[in-house]
Short mmCIF file of C-alpha atoms in Angstrom, two decimals:
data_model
loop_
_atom_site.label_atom_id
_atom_site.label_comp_id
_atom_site.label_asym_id
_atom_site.label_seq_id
_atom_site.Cartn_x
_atom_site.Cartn_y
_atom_site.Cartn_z
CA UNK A 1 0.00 0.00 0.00
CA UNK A 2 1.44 3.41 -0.89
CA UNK A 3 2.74 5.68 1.80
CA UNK A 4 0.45 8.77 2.88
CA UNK A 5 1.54 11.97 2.17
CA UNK A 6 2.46 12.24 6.50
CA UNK A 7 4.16 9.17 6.12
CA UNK A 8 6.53 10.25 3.31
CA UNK A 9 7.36 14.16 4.75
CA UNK A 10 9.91 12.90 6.61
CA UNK A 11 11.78 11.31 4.04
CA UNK A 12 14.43 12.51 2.49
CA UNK A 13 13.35 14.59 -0.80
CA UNK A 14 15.74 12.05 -3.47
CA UNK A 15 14.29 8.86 -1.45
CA UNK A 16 10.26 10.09 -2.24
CA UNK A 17 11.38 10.97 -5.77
CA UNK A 18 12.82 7.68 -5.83
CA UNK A 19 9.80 5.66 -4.13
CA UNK A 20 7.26 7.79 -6.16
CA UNK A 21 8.97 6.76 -9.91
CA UNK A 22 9.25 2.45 -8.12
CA UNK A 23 5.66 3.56 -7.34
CA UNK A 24 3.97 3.91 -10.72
CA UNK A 25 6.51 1.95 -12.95
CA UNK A 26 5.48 -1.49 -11.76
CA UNK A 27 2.20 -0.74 -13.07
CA UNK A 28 1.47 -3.05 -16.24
CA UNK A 29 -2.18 -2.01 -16.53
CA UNK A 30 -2.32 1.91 -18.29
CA UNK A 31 -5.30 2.94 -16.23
CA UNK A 32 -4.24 1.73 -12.97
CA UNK A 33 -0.09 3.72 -14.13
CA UNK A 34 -1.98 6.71 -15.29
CA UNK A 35 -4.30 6.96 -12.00
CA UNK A 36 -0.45 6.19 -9.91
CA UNK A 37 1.18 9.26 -11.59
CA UNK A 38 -0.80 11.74 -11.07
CA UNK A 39 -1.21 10.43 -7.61
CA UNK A 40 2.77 10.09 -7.10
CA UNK A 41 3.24 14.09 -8.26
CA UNK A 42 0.15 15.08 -5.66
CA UNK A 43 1.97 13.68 -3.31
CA UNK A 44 5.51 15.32 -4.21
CA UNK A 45 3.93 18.48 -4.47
CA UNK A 46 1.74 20.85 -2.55
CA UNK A 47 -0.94 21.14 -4.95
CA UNK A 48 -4.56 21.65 -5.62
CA UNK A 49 -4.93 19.12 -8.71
CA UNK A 50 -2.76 17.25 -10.98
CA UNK A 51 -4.15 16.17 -14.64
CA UNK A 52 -2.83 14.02 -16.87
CA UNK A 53 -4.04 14.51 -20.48
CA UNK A 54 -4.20 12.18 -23.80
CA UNK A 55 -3.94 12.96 -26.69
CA UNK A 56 -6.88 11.80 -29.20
CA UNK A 57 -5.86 10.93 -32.62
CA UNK A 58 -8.75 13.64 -34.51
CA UNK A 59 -8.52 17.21 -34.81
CA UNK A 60 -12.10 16.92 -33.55
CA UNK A 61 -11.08 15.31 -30.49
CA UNK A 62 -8.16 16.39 -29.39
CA UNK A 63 -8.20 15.01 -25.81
CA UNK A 64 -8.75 11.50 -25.33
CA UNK A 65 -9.01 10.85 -21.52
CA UNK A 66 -8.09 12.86 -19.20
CA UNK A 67 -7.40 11.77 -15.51
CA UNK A 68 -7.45 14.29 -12.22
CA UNK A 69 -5.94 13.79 -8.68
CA UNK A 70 -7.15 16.80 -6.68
CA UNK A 71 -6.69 17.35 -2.90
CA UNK A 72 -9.73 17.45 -0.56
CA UNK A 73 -10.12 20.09 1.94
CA UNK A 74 -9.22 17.78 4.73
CA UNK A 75 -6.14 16.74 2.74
CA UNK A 76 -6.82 13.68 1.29
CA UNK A 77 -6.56 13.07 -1.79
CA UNK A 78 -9.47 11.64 -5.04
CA UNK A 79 -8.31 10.12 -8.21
CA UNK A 80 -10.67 9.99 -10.89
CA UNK A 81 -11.04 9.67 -14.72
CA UNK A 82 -13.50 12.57 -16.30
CA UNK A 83 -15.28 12.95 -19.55
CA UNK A 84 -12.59 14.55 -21.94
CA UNK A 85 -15.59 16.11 -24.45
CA UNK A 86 -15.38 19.55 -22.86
CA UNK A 87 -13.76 22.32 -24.13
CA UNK A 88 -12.71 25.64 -22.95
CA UNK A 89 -9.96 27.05 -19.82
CA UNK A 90 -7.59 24.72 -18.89
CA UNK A 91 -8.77 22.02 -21.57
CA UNK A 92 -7.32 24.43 -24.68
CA UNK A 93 -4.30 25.45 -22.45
CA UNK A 94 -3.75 21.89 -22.16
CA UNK A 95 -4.17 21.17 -25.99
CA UNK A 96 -2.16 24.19 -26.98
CA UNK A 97 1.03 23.37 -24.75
CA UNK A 98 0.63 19.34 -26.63
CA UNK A 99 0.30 21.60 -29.97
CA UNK A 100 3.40 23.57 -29.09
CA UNK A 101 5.46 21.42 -27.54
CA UNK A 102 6.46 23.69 -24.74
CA UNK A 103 5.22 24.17 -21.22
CA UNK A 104 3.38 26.77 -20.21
CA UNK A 105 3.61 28.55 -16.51
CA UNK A 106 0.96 31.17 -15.67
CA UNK A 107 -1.78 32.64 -13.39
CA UNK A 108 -5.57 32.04 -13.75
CA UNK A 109 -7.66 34.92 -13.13
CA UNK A 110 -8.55 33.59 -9.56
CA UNK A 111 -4.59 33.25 -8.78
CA UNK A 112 -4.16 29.63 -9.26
CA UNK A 113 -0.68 28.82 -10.81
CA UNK A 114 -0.40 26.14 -13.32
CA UNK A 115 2.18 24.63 -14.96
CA UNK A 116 1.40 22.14 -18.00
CA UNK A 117 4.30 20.15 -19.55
CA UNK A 118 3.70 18.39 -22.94
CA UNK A 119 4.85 14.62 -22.55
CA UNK A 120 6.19 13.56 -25.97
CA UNK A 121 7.13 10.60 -27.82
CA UNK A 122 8.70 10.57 -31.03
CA UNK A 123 8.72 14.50 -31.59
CA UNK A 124 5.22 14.55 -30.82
CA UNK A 125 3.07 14.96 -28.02
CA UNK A 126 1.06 12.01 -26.51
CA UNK A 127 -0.60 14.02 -23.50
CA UNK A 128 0.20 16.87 -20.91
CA UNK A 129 0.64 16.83 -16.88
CA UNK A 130 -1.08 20.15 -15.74
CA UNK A 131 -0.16 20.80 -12.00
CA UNK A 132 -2.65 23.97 -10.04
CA UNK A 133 -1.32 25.23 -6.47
CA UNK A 134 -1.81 28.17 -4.29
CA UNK A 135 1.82 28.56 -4.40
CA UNK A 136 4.22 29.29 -7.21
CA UNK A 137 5.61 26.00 -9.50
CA UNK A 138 8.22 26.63 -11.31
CA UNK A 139 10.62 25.19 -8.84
CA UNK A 140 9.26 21.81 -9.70
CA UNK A 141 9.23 22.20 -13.33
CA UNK A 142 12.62 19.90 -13.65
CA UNK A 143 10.87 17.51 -11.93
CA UNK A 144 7.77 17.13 -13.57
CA UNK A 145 9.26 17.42 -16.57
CA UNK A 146 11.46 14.43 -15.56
CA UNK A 147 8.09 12.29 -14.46
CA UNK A 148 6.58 13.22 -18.48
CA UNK A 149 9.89 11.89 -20.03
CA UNK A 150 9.77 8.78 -17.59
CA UNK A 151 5.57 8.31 -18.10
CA UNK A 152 6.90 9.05 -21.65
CA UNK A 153 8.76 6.02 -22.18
CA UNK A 154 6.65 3.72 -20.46
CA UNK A 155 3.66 4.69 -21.65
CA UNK A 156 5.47 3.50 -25.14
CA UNK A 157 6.26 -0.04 -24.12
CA UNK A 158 3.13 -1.01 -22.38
CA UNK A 159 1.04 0.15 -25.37
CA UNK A 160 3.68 -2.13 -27.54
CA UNK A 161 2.24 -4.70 -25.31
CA UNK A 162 -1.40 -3.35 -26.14
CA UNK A 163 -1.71 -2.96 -29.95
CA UNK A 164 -1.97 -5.21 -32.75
CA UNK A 165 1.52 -4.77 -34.42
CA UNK A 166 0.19 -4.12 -38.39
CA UNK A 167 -2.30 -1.64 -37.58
CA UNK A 168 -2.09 0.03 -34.09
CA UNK A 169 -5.55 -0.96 -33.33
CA UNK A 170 -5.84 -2.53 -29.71
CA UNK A 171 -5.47 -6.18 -29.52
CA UNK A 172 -7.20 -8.85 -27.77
CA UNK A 173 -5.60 -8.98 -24.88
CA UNK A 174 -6.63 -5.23 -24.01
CA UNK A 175 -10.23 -5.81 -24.81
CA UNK A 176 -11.24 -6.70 -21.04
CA UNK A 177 -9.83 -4.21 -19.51
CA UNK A 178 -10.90 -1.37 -21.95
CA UNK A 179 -14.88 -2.79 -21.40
CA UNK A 180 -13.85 -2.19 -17.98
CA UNK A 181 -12.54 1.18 -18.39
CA UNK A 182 -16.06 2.35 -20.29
CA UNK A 183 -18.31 0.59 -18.06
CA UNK A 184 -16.88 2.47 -15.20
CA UNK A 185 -17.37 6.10 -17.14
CA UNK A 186 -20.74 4.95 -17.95
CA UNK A 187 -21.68 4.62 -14.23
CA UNK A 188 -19.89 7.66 -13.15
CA UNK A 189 -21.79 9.79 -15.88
CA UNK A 190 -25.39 8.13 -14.99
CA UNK A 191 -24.64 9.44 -11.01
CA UNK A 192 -24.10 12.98 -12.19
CA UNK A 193 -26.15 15.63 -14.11
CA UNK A 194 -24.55 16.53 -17.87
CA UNK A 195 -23.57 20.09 -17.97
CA UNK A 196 -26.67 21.25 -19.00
CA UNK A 197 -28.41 20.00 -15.94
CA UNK A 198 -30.51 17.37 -17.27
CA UNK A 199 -29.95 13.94 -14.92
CA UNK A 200 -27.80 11.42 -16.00
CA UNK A 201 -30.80 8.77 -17.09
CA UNK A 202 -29.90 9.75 -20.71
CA UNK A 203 -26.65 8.38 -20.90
CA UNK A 204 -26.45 6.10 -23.87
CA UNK A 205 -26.30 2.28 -24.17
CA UNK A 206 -22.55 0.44 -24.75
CA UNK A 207 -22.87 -1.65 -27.44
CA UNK A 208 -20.10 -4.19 -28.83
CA UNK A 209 -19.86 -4.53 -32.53
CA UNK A 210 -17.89 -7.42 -34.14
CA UNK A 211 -16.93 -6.87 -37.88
CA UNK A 212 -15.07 -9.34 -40.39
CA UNK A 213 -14.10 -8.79 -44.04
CA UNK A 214 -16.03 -11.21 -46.25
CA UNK A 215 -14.27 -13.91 -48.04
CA UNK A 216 -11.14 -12.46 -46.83
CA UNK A 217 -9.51 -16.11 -47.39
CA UNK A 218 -10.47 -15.70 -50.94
CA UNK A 219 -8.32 -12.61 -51.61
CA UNK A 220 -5.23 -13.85 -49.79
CA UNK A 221 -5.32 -17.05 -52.09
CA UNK A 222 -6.16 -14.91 -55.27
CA UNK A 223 -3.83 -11.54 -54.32
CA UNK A 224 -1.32 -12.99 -51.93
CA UNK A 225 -0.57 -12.30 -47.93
CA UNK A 226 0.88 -8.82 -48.71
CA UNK A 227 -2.61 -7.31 -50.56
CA UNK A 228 -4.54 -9.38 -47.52
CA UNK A 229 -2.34 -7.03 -45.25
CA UNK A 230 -2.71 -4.21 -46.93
CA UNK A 231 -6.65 -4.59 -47.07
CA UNK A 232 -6.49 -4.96 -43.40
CA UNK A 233 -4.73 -1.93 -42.93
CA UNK A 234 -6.42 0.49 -44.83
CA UNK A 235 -9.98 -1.05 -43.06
CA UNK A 236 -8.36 -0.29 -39.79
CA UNK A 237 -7.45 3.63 -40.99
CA UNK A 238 -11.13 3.66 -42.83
CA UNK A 239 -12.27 2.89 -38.78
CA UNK A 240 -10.16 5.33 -37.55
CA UNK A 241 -11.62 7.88 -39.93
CA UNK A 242 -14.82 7.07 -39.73
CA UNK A 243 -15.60 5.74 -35.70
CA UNK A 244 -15.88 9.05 -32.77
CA UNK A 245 -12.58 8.98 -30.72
CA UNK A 246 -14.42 8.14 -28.01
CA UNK A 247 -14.87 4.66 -29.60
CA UNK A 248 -12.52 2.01 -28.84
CA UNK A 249 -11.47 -0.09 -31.83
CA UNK A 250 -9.51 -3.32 -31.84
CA UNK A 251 -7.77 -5.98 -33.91
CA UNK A 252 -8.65 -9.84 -32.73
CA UNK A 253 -6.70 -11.30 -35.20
CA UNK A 254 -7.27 -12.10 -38.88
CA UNK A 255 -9.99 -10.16 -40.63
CA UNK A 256 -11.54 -9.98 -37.53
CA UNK A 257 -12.05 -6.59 -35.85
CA UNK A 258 -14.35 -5.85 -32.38
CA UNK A 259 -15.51 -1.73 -31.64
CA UNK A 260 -16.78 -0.70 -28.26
CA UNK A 261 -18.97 2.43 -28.90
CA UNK A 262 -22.04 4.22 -27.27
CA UNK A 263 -25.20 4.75 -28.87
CA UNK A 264 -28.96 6.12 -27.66
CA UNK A 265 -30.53 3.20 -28.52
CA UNK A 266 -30.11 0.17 -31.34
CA UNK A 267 -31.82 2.27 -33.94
CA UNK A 268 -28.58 4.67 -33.35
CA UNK A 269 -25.98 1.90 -32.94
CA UNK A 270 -27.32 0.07 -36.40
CA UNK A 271 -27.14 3.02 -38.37
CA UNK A 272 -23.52 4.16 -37.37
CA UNK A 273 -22.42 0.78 -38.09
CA UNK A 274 -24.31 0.42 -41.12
CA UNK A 275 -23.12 3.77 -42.24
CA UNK A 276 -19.38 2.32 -41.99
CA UNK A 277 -19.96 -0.72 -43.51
CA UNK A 278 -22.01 0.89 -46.62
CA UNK A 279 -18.32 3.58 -46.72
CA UNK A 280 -16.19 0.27 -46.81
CA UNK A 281 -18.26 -1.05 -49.76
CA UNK A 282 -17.61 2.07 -51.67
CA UNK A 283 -14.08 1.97 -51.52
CA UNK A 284 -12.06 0.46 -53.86
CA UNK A 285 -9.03 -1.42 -52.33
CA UNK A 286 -5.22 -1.72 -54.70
CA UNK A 287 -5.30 -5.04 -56.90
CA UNK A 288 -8.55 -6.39 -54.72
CA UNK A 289 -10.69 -3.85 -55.86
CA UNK A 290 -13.92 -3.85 -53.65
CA UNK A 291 -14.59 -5.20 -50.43
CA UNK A 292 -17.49 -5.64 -48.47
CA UNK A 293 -17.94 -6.57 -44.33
CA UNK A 294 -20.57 -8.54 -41.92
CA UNK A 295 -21.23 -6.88 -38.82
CA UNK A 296 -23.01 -8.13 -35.74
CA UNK A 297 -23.28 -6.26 -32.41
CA UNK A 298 -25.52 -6.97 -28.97
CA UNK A 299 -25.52 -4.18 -26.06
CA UNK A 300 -23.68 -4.23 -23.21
CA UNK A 301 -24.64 -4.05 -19.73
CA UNK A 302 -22.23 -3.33 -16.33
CA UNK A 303 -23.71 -6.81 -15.20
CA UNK A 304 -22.46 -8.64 -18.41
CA UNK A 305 -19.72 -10.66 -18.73
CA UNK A 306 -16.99 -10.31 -21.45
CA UNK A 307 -17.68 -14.01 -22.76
CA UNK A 308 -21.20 -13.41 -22.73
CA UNK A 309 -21.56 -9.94 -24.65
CA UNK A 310 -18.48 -11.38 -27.77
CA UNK A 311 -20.95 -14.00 -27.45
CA UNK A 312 -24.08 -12.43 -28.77
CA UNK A 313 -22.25 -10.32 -30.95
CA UNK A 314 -20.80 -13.31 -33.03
CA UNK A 315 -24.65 -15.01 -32.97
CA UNK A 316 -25.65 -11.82 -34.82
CA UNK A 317 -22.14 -12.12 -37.26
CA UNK A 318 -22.83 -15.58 -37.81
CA UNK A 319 -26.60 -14.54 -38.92
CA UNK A 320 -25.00 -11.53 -41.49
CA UNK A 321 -22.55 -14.34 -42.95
CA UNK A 322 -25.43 -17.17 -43.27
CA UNK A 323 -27.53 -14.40 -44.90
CA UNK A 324 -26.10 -12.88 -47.43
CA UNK A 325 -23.36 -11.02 -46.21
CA UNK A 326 -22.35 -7.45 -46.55
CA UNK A 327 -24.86 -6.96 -43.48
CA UNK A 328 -25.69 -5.27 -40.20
CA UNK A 329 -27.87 -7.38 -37.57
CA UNK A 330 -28.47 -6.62 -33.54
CA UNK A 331 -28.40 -9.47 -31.52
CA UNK A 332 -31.29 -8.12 -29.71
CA UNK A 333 -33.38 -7.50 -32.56
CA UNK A 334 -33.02 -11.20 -34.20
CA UNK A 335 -33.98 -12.64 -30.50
CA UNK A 336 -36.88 -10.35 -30.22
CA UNK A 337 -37.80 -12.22 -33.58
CA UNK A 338 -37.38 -15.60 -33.20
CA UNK A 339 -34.40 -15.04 -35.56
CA UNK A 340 -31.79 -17.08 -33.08
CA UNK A 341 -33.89 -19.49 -31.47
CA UNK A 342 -32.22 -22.49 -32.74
CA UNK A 343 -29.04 -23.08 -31.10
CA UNK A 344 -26.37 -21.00 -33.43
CA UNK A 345 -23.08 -22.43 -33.20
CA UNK A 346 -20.21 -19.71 -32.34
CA UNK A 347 -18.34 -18.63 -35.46
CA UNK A 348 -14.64 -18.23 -35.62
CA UNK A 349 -14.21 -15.80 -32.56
CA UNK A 350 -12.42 -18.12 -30.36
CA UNK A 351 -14.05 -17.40 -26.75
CA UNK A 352 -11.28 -19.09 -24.44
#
């Protein structure tokens, strides 16, 4: 268990630097390292709030998630993830220091210093740690700007760990926790109001969408390995294009791809998906020429299982492939009529 903030004052300064970088690195989950650095720096520092800010891959969206530590009046201290669609003071001093690539110190309006350092990789920024005191910060710059490098690096090896190597997309093995990860927002934006006021009962429905390319066996023994690759790839930048950043998208292997998104209702969900697969139709891939995709998708609830949700996703895929292809179907929707009452055997998304 990590050291309160009492515990650690005695300390010398170079031994809670020290315990603070042990402290977050031995994280191999990214939630669990980003909610232990912002935590580590409130702890270093006398502050009011440390944020640590993603970068989203749209010029839409530039922030991705964003997670806050802030210190309660009694002196404890709150870590939480937030919705990052908001805009205005300190989001866009946030997004201009990642645009810029340079910190920037200065005052709010109510006296509140802030310091924001960009954390790049690569020449580029990836996110920004925004620190708010009473007191003056630029004493600690150094070392937050030592804690961005470190996160930095990190950050770049565990998401090696995280993404499907051809085409960046999130992998398998990331899929549980990232359900995780939105199920959690979901309940934390159906116990608040939205800004406008208006309670949280109209927070949208999760929904998990399964797509595969059809008779994607038949263009890798016509066209070869290297044009099946390269129709995988450009489908995986056509979903980055085309899905909200708030949408998680992953590779399971193969021509198999799985999207976490929210939606109002299935009406919603069918029609963004449908949209997407009618814009992948459209397109006409090098050598291949055109290529169409199946998509199935069931809604998700916090009480759901991971197993059980892929599940009823694949039923519905399995219904688009015996059916025609080049499809859109809602689990729900074919129960409600009658559609899937015979036992459907799972198709090739291998459960276990």
């Amino acid at each position: 268990m990590r050291a309160p903030w009492h515990a650690l004052a005695g300390v010398m300064p170079e031994s809670r630097l020290l315990a603070s970088v042990a402290e977050f690195t031995h994280h191999r989950d990214i939630d669990a390292l980003d909610h232990s650095v912002v935590l580590s720096l409130a702890e270093l520092v006398s502050v009011n709030s440390v944020t640590l800010c993603k970068r989203g891959d749209a010029m839409n969206h530039p922030v991705e998630s964003i997670v806050v530590c802030s210190r309660k009046p009694d002196g404890a201290f709150v870590v939480e993830a937030i919705d990052p669609i908001r805009e205005g003071d300190p989001i866009d001093t946030i997004v201009c220091a990642m645009e810029m690539l340079e910190a920037i110190s200065d005052v709010t309006d109510d006296g509140i210093s802030r310091l924001v350092i960009p954390i790049q990789r690569d020449n580029a920024a990836i996110g920004a740690l925004m620190l708010e005191s009473e007191d003056a910060l630029d004493h600690v710059r150094t070392m937050v700007e030592g804690f961005a490098r470190i996160y930095g690096n990190y950050i770049a090896l565990l998401n090696d760990s995280e993404r499907d190597k051809l085409t960046g997309l999130y992998n398998r093995r990331s899929f549980e926790q990232r359900l995780q990860r939105l199920l959690k927002l979901q309940r934390q934006r159906a116990r608040g109001p939205s800004d406008d006021g208006v309670p949280g009962d109209r927070v949208s429905q999760l929904y998990l969408a399964i797509l595969d390319i059809d008779h994607f066996k038949r263009i890798n023994d016509t066209y070869g390995h290297v044009y099946g690759d390269e129709v995988i790839l450009m489908l995986a930048q056509q979903m980055r294009a085309c899905f909200r950043s708030s949408d998680v998208l992953f590779r399971f292997g193969g021509e198999e791809f799985v999207v976490l998104l929210a939606a109002q209702d299935d009406a919603e969900v069918h029609d963004v998906l449908d949209r997407f697969r009618t814009f992948v139709g459209a397109h006409a891939y090098p050598q291949v020429g055109h290529v169409t995709v199946s998509v199935g998708y069931a809604r998700i609830t916090e009480h759901d299982y991971p197993e059980i949700v892929l599940d009823r996703a694949d039923k519905a895929l399995y219904f688009a492939k015996q059916h025609g292809r080049d499809s859109v179907h809602g689990y729900e929707t074919l129960a409600a009529l009658g559609e899937l009452s015979a036992p459907v055997a799972l198709g090739s998304i291998d459960l276990f």
